[in-house]
XYZ file of N, CA and C in Angstrom:
645
model
N -125.274 -71.013 -73.588
C -125.306 -71.732 -72.567
C -125.834 -70.782 -71.169
N -126.326 -71.513 -70.154
C -127.027 -70.976 -69.094
C -125.878 -70.966 -68.116
N -125.534 -69.524 -67.718
C -123.871 -69.541 -67.064
C -124.164 -69.389 -65.766
N -123.632 -69.781 -64.728
C -123.788 -69.695 -63.314
C -122.418 -69.084 -62.626
N -122.237 -68.265 -61.612
C -120.716 -67.829 -61.588
C -120.724 -68.101 -59.930
N -119.608 -68.578 -59.677
C -119.453 -68.607 -57.888
C -118.371 -68.045 -57.675
N -118.555 -66.827 -57.123
C -117.538 -65.926 -56.966
C -117.780 -64.686 -57.626
N -117.787 -63.630 -56.797
C -117.794 -62.417 -57.936
C -116.826 -61.070 -57.619
N -115.730 -61.462 -57.669
C -114.443 -60.807 -57.418
C -114.178 -60.183 -58.843
N -113.046 -59.767 -58.955
C -112.993 -58.908 -60.520
C -112.974 -59.848 -61.340
N -112.415 -61.365 -61.305
C -112.035 -62.229 -62.569
C -113.499 -62.693 -62.780
N -114.545 -63.103 -61.878
C -116.008 -63.516 -61.955
C -116.850 -62.667 -62.799
N -116.866 -61.282 -62.079
C -117.775 -60.315 -62.963
C -117.292 -59.966 -64.070
N -115.702 -59.895 -64.516
C -115.657 -59.374 -65.958
C -115.758 -60.789 -66.774
N -115.263 -61.736 -66.589
C -115.805 -63.053 -67.511
C -117.111 -63.364 -67.598
N -118.075 -62.967 -66.602
C -119.238 -62.794 -66.946
C -119.614 -62.190 -67.856
N -119.205 -60.982 -67.955
C -119.441 -59.884 -68.849
C -119.215 -60.343 -70.303
N -118.078 -61.029 -70.458
C -117.446 -61.261 -71.835
C -118.132 -62.377 -72.105
N -119.026 -63.398 -71.402
C -119.956 -64.441 -71.522
C -121.073 -63.861 -72.383
N -121.616 -62.658 -71.168
C -123.210 -62.664 -71.727
C -122.563 -61.502 -73.002
N -121.796 -61.040 -73.275
C -121.419 -60.291 -74.788
C -121.489 -61.011 -75.791
N -121.098 -62.731 -75.360
C -121.051 -63.389 -76.524
C -122.283 -64.306 -76.768
N -122.992 -63.578 -75.998
C -124.686 -64.306 -76.086
C -125.002 -65.533 -75.186
N -124.202 -65.700 -74.196
C -124.547 -66.913 -73.222
C -125.248 -66.141 -71.786
N -126.284 -66.577 -71.442
C -127.465 -66.329 -70.196
C -126.671 -66.293 -68.617
N -126.450 -65.203 -68.433
C -126.104 -65.609 -66.852
C -127.285 -65.551 -66.016
N -127.344 -66.859 -65.328
C -128.360 -66.926 -64.664
C -128.482 -66.390 -63.179
N -127.074 -66.497 -63.037
C -126.897 -65.548 -61.416
C -125.548 -65.927 -60.921
N -125.482 -65.103 -60.101
C -123.852 -65.070 -59.222
C -124.012 -65.307 -57.820
N -123.134 -66.461 -57.142
C -123.276 -66.752 -55.744
C -122.036 -66.104 -55.303
N -122.406 -65.074 -54.120
C -121.556 -64.663 -53.195
C -122.021 -64.271 -52.262
N -121.261 -63.905 -50.989
C -122.071 -63.380 -49.830
C -121.037 -62.039 -49.339
N -120.045 -61.624 -49.983
C -119.044 -60.619 -49.827
C -120.016 -59.495 -50.369
N -120.107 -58.463 -49.444
C -120.938 -57.107 -49.818
C -120.071 -56.195 -51.002
N -118.643 -56.490 -50.970
C -118.177 -55.821 -51.740
C -118.106 -56.030 -53.307
N -118.189 -57.755 -53.418
C -118.340 -58.522 -54.329
C -119.795 -58.053 -55.066
N -120.805 -57.867 -54.385
C -122.306 -57.981 -54.652
C -122.168 -56.865 -54.998
N -121.591 -55.991 -54.893
C -121.887 -54.301 -55.114
C -120.988 -53.898 -56.432
N -120.062 -54.819 -56.776
C -119.158 -54.932 -58.218
C -120.095 -55.737 -59.094
N -120.690 -56.880 -58.786
C -121.589 -57.403 -59.682
C -122.852 -56.532 -59.935
N -123.265 -55.743 -59.061
C -124.451 -54.730 -59.324
C -124.420 -53.750 -60.290
N -122.585 -53.210 -60.325
C -122.302 -52.605 -61.527
C -121.967 -53.014 -62.883
N -121.490 -53.932 -63.107
C -120.906 -54.705 -63.856
C -122.259 -55.711 -64.584
N -122.958 -56.188 -63.831
C -123.837 -57.305 -64.222
C -125.268 -56.744 -63.718
N -125.891 -55.649 -63.957
C -126.719 -55.446 -63.485
C -128.184 -56.131 -63.415
N -128.287 -56.930 -64.587
C -129.604 -57.572 -64.883
C -129.481 -59.171 -64.007
N -128.011 -59.338 -63.640
C -127.781 -60.833 -63.002
C -128.175 -60.904 -61.479
N -129.057 -61.514 -60.886
C -129.553 -61.728 -59.723
C -128.401 -62.527 -58.676
N -128.147 -62.163 -57.444
C -127.376 -62.813 -56.425
C -128.288 -64.031 -56.083
N -127.775 -65.259 -55.879
C -128.324 -66.407 -55.875
C -127.707 -67.266 -55.354
N -128.378 -68.454 -54.190
C -127.694 -69.194 -53.435
C -126.995 -70.190 -54.467
N -125.856 -70.911 -53.647
C -124.983 -71.670 -54.415
C -125.796 -72.993 -54.928
N -126.672 -73.776 -54.145
C -127.475 -74.786 -54.822
C -128.291 -74.138 -56.091
N -128.786 -72.905 -56.140
C -129.525 -72.830 -56.897
C -128.751 -72.537 -58.445
N -127.593 -71.716 -58.084
C -126.679 -71.752 -59.516
C -126.331 -73.041 -59.780
N -126.158 -73.908 -59.239
C -125.668 -75.336 -59.574
C -127.110 -76.173 -60.274
N -128.263 -76.081 -59.736
C -129.186 -76.325 -60.500
C -129.499 -75.510 -61.845
N -129.251 -74.696 -61.950
C -129.930 -73.840 -63.444
C -128.550 -73.703 -64.075
N -127.468 -73.948 -64.137
C -126.306 -73.432 -64.903
C -125.936 -74.869 -65.634
N -125.631 -74.550 -66.845
C -125.336 -75.395 -67.979
C -123.621 -75.455 -67.873
N -123.211 -74.082 -67.498
C -121.737 -73.833 -67.229
C -121.374 -73.279 -65.795
N -120.990 -73.921 -65.055
C -120.628 -73.335 -63.859
C -119.282 -72.605 -63.744
N -119.194 -71.395 -63.511
C -117.537 -70.778 -63.535
C -117.398 -70.504 -61.830
N -116.153 -71.389 -61.558
C -115.744 -70.998 -60.470
C -114.549 -69.946 -60.415
N -114.811 -69.067 -59.871
C -113.893 -67.895 -59.688
C -113.552 -67.282 -58.208
N -112.839 -68.397 -57.694
C -112.642 -68.550 -56.181
C -111.126 -68.241 -55.988
N -110.727 -67.927 -54.978
C -109.175 -68.108 -54.934
C -108.855 -69.596 -54.704
N -107.602 -69.553 -55.068
C -106.958 -71.001 -55.375
C -107.323 -71.732 -54.133
N -106.838 -71.211 -53.056
C -106.917 -72.339 -51.949
C -108.507 -72.623 -51.623
N -109.184 -72.058 -52.305
C -110.759 -72.335 -52.140
C -111.054 -73.454 -52.979
N -110.592 -73.472 -54.163
C -110.957 -74.478 -55.003
C -111.316 -75.963 -54.721
N -110.225 -76.527 -54.320
C -110.367 -78.106 -53.934
C -111.497 -78.257 -52.874
N -111.453 -77.296 -51.701
C -112.580 -77.889 -50.697
C -114.029 -77.440 -51.435
N -114.018 -76.372 -52.249
C -115.412 -76.195 -52.721
C -115.976 -77.544 -53.699
N -115.056 -77.477 -54.720
C -115.472 -78.952 -55.371
C -115.536 -79.986 -54.608
N -114.955 -80.072 -53.788
C -115.195 -81.943 -52.703
C -116.436 -81.681 -52.111
N -116.617 -80.026 -51.556
C -117.563 -80.153 -50.692
C -119.174 -80.435 -51.473
N -119.397 -79.612 -52.687
C -120.365 -79.998 -53.635
C -120.494 -81.391 -53.983
N -119.662 -81.784 -54.385
C -119.533 -83.529 -54.686
C -120.087 -84.073 -53.498
N -119.689 -84.029 -52.292
C -120.138 -84.847 -50.917
C -121.532 -84.646 -50.852
N -122.067 -83.143 -51.573
C -123.584 -82.914 -51.189
C -124.616 -83.307 -52.464
N -123.669 -83.940 -53.420
C -124.289 -84.152 -54.521
C -125.098 -83.486 -55.340
N -124.508 -82.025 -55.503
C -124.896 -81.231 -56.076
C -124.745 -80.845 -57.721
N -123.295 -81.739 -57.868
C -122.907 -81.556 -59.660
C -123.992 -82.362 -59.926
N -124.547 -81.990 -61.348
C -125.228 -82.428 -62.604
C -124.136 -83.236 -63.321
N -124.626 -84.645 -63.798
C -124.209 -85.167 -64.941
C -124.083 -84.203 -66.221
N -123.165 -84.046 -66.938
C -123.228 -83.311 -68.180
C -122.999 -81.844 -67.936
N -122.750 -81.309 -66.767
C -122.604 -79.947 -66.627
C -121.777 -79.513 -66.927
N -121.023 -78.510 -67.297
C -119.532 -78.144 -67.458
C -119.384 -77.031 -66.330
N -118.117 -77.417 -65.666
C -117.334 -76.517 -64.554
C -116.161 -76.201 -64.894
N -115.913 -74.880 -64.939
C -114.686 -74.224 -65.372
C -113.920 -73.611 -63.846
N -112.820 -73.563 -63.967
C -112.172 -72.994 -62.754
C -111.178 -71.537 -63.327
N -110.764 -70.954 -62.717
C -109.923 -69.917 -63.108
C -108.858 -69.701 -62.432
N -108.291 -70.591 -61.391
C -107.055 -70.459 -60.676
C -105.898 -71.243 -62.029
N -104.786 -70.212 -61.718
C -103.618 -70.392 -62.680
C -102.840 -71.567 -61.984
N -103.224 -71.903 -60.849
C -102.065 -73.137 -60.271
C -102.529 -74.570 -60.656
N -103.675 -74.401 -60.952
C -104.294 -76.019 -61.424
C -104.569 -76.029 -62.903
N -104.692 -77.143 -63.121
C -105.251 -77.798 -64.439
C -106.566 -78.114 -64.106
N -106.917 -79.001 -65.099
C -108.456 -79.828 -64.575
C -108.542 -80.691 -63.692
N -107.637 -81.327 -63.317
C -107.529 -82.626 -62.330
C -107.684 -82.134 -61.223
N -107.788 -81.232 -60.730
C -108.612 -80.596 -59.309
C -110.063 -80.810 -59.512
N -110.614 -80.827 -60.678
C -111.959 -81.025 -60.580
C -112.586 -82.401 -60.373
N -111.421 -83.370 -59.881
C -111.818 -84.787 -60.130
C -113.036 -85.232 -59.463
N -113.210 -84.265 -58.012
C -114.484 -84.812 -57.553
C -115.676 -84.390 -57.951
N -115.922 -83.603 -58.910
C -116.820 -83.173 -59.665
C -117.145 -84.308 -60.950
N -116.025 -84.547 -61.609
C -115.656 -85.453 -62.738
C -116.590 -86.658 -62.212
N -116.271 -86.990 -60.934
C -116.686 -88.437 -60.660
C -118.356 -88.572 -60.293
N -118.787 -87.239 -60.665
C -120.391 -87.121 -60.473
C -120.576 -87.047 -62.021
N -119.864 -86.762 -62.660
C -120.366 -86.717 -64.410
C -120.038 -85.529 -64.877
N -119.264 -84.614 -64.195
C -119.571 -83.074 -65.205
C -118.301 -83.167 -65.860
N -118.090 -82.144 -66.611
C -117.109 -82.056 -67.773
C -116.056 -81.094 -67.610
N -114.967 -80.883 -67.199
C -114.177 -80.409 -66.370
C -113.092 -79.292 -67.478
N -113.039 -78.190 -67.072
C -112.458 -77.033 -67.744
C -111.749 -76.240 -67.143
N -110.152 -75.874 -67.417
C -109.889 -74.941 -66.706
C -109.450 -73.738 -67.699
N -109.555 -72.850 -66.947
C -109.366 -71.236 -67.791
C -108.897 -70.234 -66.698
N -107.340 -69.906 -67.715
C -106.932 -68.993 -66.263
C -106.276 -67.878 -67.604
N -106.930 -66.506 -67.215
C -106.701 -65.222 -67.881
C -105.036 -64.965 -67.453
N -104.330 -64.843 -68.494
C -102.958 -64.349 -67.979
C -102.918 -62.768 -68.374
N -103.733 -62.114 -67.414
C -104.009 -60.732 -67.186
C -103.989 -60.412 -65.932
N -104.203 -59.000 -65.487
C -104.024 -58.472 -64.404
C -105.617 -57.547 -64.351
N -106.358 -58.241 -63.466
C -107.566 -57.471 -63.586
C -108.210 -56.517 -62.588
N -108.961 -55.360 -62.955
C -109.259 -54.195 -61.992
C -110.549 -54.392 -61.454
N -111.323 -54.990 -62.342
C -112.739 -55.248 -61.989
C -113.577 -54.510 -62.341
N -113.345 -53.738 -63.640
C -114.096 -52.639 -64.094
C -114.176 -52.901 -65.562
N -114.928 -52.149 -66.518
C -115.255 -52.482 -67.852
C -114.271 -52.555 -68.604
N -113.131 -51.803 -68.112
C -111.964 -51.713 -69.084
C -111.456 -53.132 -69.170
N -111.230 -53.770 -68.650
C -111.035 -55.329 -68.579
C -111.643 -55.987 -69.758
N -112.512 -55.273 -70.309
C -113.027 -56.242 -71.612
C -112.230 -55.902 -72.366
N -111.754 -54.775 -72.664
C -111.115 -54.236 -73.806
C -109.493 -55.120 -73.709
N -109.145 -55.306 -72.630
C -107.742 -55.848 -72.166
C -108.162 -57.536 -72.388
N -109.179 -58.055 -72.445
C -109.449 -59.321 -72.502
C -108.955 -59.676 -74.213
N -109.286 -59.019 -75.093
C -109.250 -58.805 -76.660
C -107.451 -58.407 -76.688
N -106.562 -58.438 -75.839
C -105.317 -58.621 -75.985
C -104.565 -59.258 -75.409
N -105.407 -60.392 -74.774
C -104.687 -61.419 -73.577
C -104.580 -62.771 -74.050
N -103.907 -63.742 -73.579
C -104.119 -64.982 -73.834
C -104.711 -65.462 -72.531
N -105.302 -66.659 -72.760
C -105.573 -67.634 -71.497
C -105.135 -68.965 -71.821
N -104.941 -69.491 -70.675
C -104.188 -70.894 -70.596
C -105.470 -71.838 -70.215
N -105.601 -72.857 -71.315
C -106.617 -73.688 -71.309
C -106.072 -75.295 -70.998
N -107.202 -76.078 -70.353
C -106.565 -77.410 -70.156
C -108.113 -78.205 -70.092
N -108.130 -79.211 -70.569
C -109.732 -80.112 -70.373
C -109.031 -81.345 -70.848
N -109.877 -82.067 -70.936
C -109.815 -83.839 -71.379
C -109.882 -83.565 -72.835
N -109.244 -84.389 -73.715
C -109.353 -84.079 -75.261
C -110.479 -83.956 -75.839
N -111.423 -84.506 -75.041
C -112.542 -84.737 -75.992
C -113.194 -83.076 -75.662
N -113.164 -82.369 -74.701
C -113.548 -81.223 -74.145
C -113.109 -80.184 -74.225
N -111.446 -80.187 -74.973
C -110.468 -79.246 -75.362
C -111.083 -77.983 -76.288
N -111.859 -78.937 -77.370
C -112.591 -77.802 -78.295
C -113.751 -76.383 -77.599
N -114.308 -77.476 -76.662
C -115.176 -76.461 -76.013
C -114.691 -75.135 -75.101
N -113.333 -75.774 -74.569
C -112.778 -74.765 -73.534
C -112.203 -73.629 -74.367
N -111.581 -73.968 -75.719
C -111.131 -73.317 -76.706
C -112.127 -72.339 -77.141
N -113.418 -72.769 -77.519
C -114.203 -72.028 -77.944
C -114.968 -71.126 -77.154
N -114.778 -71.247 -75.807
C -115.297 -70.406 -74.831
C -114.244 -68.806 -74.860
N -113.004 -69.433 -74.667
C -112.323 -68.613 -74.644
C -112.529 -67.657 -75.934
N -112.248 -68.134 -77.114
C -112.110 -67.154 -78.441
C -113.730 -66.172 -78.355
N -114.624 -66.888 -77.849
C -116.010 -66.154 -77.592
C -115.901 -64.886 -76.729
N -115.102 -65.133 -75.639
C -114.943 -64.179 -74.846
C -114.009 -62.721 -75.669
N -113.187 -63.378 -76.481
C -112.240 -62.312 -77.051
C -110.848 -62.338 -77.134
N -110.625 -63.629 -76.314
C -108.773 -64.101 -75.996
C -108.655 -64.912 -76.958
N -107.260 -65.188 -76.790
C -106.662 -66.287 -77.325
C -106.271 -67.410 -76.791
N -106.698 -68.638 -76.948
C -106.443 -69.919 -76.088
C -105.183 -70.332 -76.280
N -104.469 -70.454 -74.902
C -103.225 -71.487 -75.252
C -103.101 -72.645 -74.563
N -102.868 -73.811 -75.161
C -103.246 -75.203 -74.252
C -102.052 -75.306 -73.538
N -102.355 -75.417 -72.109
C -101.197 -76.156 -70.990
C -101.687 -77.382 -70.494
N -100.960 -78.236 -70.881
C -100.510 -79.744 -69.992
C -100.692 -79.749 -68.793
N -101.550 -80.665 -68.078
C -101.276 -80.862 -66.555
C -100.013 -80.960 -66.317
N -99.285 -81.651 -67.251
C -97.617 -81.751 -66.489
C -96.833 -80.370 -66.157
N -97.357 -79.455 -67.506
C -96.702 -78.161 -67.938
C -97.217 -77.282 -66.669
N -98.544 -77.494 -65.997
C -99.115 -76.092 -65.435
C -98.207 -75.513 -64.341
N -97.431 -76.493 -63.452
C -96.817 -75.669 -62.527
C -95.370 -74.710 -62.884
N -95.324 -75.293 -64.468
C -94.275 -74.314 -64.795
C -94.534 -72.990 -65.287
N -95.884 -73.370 -66.111
C -96.514 -72.073 -66.491
C -97.259 -70.925 -65.569
N -97.226 -71.628 -64.337
C -97.990 -70.734 -63.420
C -96.877 -69.897 -62.798
N -95.740 -70.641 -62.816
C -94.211 -70.162 -62.044
C -94.036 -68.705 -63.177
N -93.853 -69.080 -64.252
C -93.613 -68.092 -65.138
C -94.492 -66.460 -65.107
N -95.830 -67.317 -65.298
C -96.806 -66.147 -65.324
C -96.480 -65.127 -63.863
N -96.414 -65.602 -62.615
C -96.248 -65.289 -61.227
C -95.134 -64.170 -61.365
N -93.847 -64.810 -61.770
C -92.543 -64.265 -61.830
C -92.568 -62.723 -62.795
N -93.398 -62.988 -63.667
C -93.355 -61.861 -64.713
C -94.350 -60.597 -64.152
N -95.544 -61.233 -63.650
C -96.312 -60.314 -62.762
C -95.664 -59.429 -61.664
N -95.031 -60.562 -60.641
C -94.371 -59.931 -59.712
C -93.402 -58.839 -60.156
N -92.535 -59.319 -60.746
C -91.624 -58.398 -61.255
C -91.752 -57.089 -61.771
N -92.943 -57.048 -62.665
C -93.731 -55.950 -63.132
C -94.016 -55.189 -62.154
N -94.615 -55.484 -61.246
C -95.111 -54.818 -60.097
C -94.197 -54.331 -59.325
N -92.865 -54.917 -59.291
C -91.726 -54.350 -58.288
C -91.387 -53.355 -58.985
N -90.977 -53.576 -60.304
C -90.283 -52.091 -61.085
C -90.994 -51.023 -61.071
N -92.340 -50.963 -61.124
C -93.175 -49.915 -61.504
C -93.139 -49.616 -59.647
N -93.680 -50.298 -58.921
C -93.487 -49.459 -57.495
C -92.271 -48.760 -57.250
N -90.860 -49.521 -57.653
C -89.699 -48.346 -57.488
C -89.679 -47.444 -57.935
N -90.130 -47.300 -59.253
C -89.941 -46.182 -60.231
C -91.088 -45.041 -59.669
N -92.322 -45.269 -59.201
C -93.142 -44.978 -58.370
C -92.458 -43.854 -57.044
N -91.830 -44.827 -56.244
C -91.000 -44.494 -55.066
C -89.913 -43.256 -55.520
N -88.997 -43.623 -56.619
C -88.187 -42.772 -56.779
C -88.441 -41.017 -57.509
N -89.768 -41.323 -57.969
C -90.331 -39.986 -58.387
C -91.065 -39.214 -57.200
N -91.799 -39.968 -56.113
C -92.327 -39.482 -54.855
C -91.047 -38.990 -54.225
N -89.953 -39.458 -54.224
C -88.843 -38.975 -53.526
C -88.436 -37.477 -53.721
N -88.584 -37.458 -55.154
C -88.087 -35.804 -55.716
C -89.594 -34.902 -55.671
N -90.229 -35.313 -54.667
C -91.108 -34.230 -54.906
C -92.416 -34.481 -56.000
N -92.346 -35.487 -56.512
C -93.254 -35.774 -57.753
C -94.950 -36.538 -57.216
N -95.873 -35.654 -56.610
C -97.373 -36.484 -55.886
C -97.858 -37.177 -56.843
N -97.861 -36.871 -58.046
C -98.818 -37.679 -59.072
C -97.725 -38.936 -59.853
N -96.979 -39.503 -59.289
C -96.143 -40.137 -59.697
C -96.436 -41.226 -60.768
N -97.846 -41.747 -60.335
C -98.365 -42.941 -60.859
C -99.259 -42.422 -62.361
N -99.526 -41.245 -62.123
C -99.955 -40.400 -63.518
C -98.805 -40.101 -64.545
N -97.953 -39.984 -64.019
C -96.469 -39.596 -64.970
C -96.124 -40.991 -65.381
N -96.035 -41.878 -64.574
C -95.723 -43.285 -65.307
C -96.845 -43.793 -66.398
N -97.746 -43.713 -66.142
C -98.988 -44.309 -66.912
C -98.563 -44.272 -68.466
N -98.517 -43.194 -68.962
C -98.527 -42.745 -70.233
C -97.385 -43.710 -70.777
N -96.086 -43.485 -70.198
C -94.507 -44.481 -70.040
C -94.604 -45.662 -70.496
N -95.534 -46.271 -69.349
C -95.296 -47.603 -69.338
C -96.502 -48.358 -70.604
N -97.689 -47.584 -70.738
C -98.121 -48.078 -71.757
C -97.650 -48.007 -73.304
N -96.963 -46.933 -73.273
C -96.283 -46.588 -74.801
C -95.233 -47.388 -74.821
N -94.603 -48.201 -73.554
C -93.350 -49.271 -73.713
C -94.053 -50.417 -74.222
N -95.212 -50.730 -73.695
C -95.712 -51.785 -74.347
C -96.063 -51.784 -75.887
N -96.810 -51.032 -75.932
C -97.355 -50.704 -77.636
C -95.888 -50.831 -78.476
N -94.869 -50.121 -78.209
C -93.613 -50.180 -78.953
C -93.100 -51.247 -78.784
N -93.138 -52.525 -77.858
C -92.608 -53.864 -78.009
C -92.583 -54.679 -79.411
């Protein structure tokens, strides 16, 4: 597939890397943020930064890796300007939503996919190995479910199907686990720093990794 990425944050660039490694062709990235452009140049050095219309024109698969609160307005704005192409695959990475948020694009003939990686991204090549240990929540209309599952498997992760009705509970569970983990780790760092250990993060990192492996 020719793949266009809208948004070059940690998620978009790393998933772009994973899709490229699976044999897909990344036609371009649409972003105006300087930090994101720099990240894209590092992780996807041969992929050009292009305008949104150019991405939409060239890509068989459009990956919307943008903040959740920007998703609906972006999808609707593109639909109002008649830039979606019939038969185009459109995937988003926002954990809050299933594929129904893409309805304005569906009305123009696209095939909607939801892909949420249940992992924390650093925006570095380290994430590629972490993908292989992770699960991605997926949803799509029944006819397109094998497509989104195959894409996730190609990227090296394990797909888990989450229904539209269960999406809210799924995201709550992921958010609670993520926030709780950060809270506990930050508390531990604070305690170590309070007794004069300046490199508390470095001290805890091997312990946390070994604890995960030992589960």
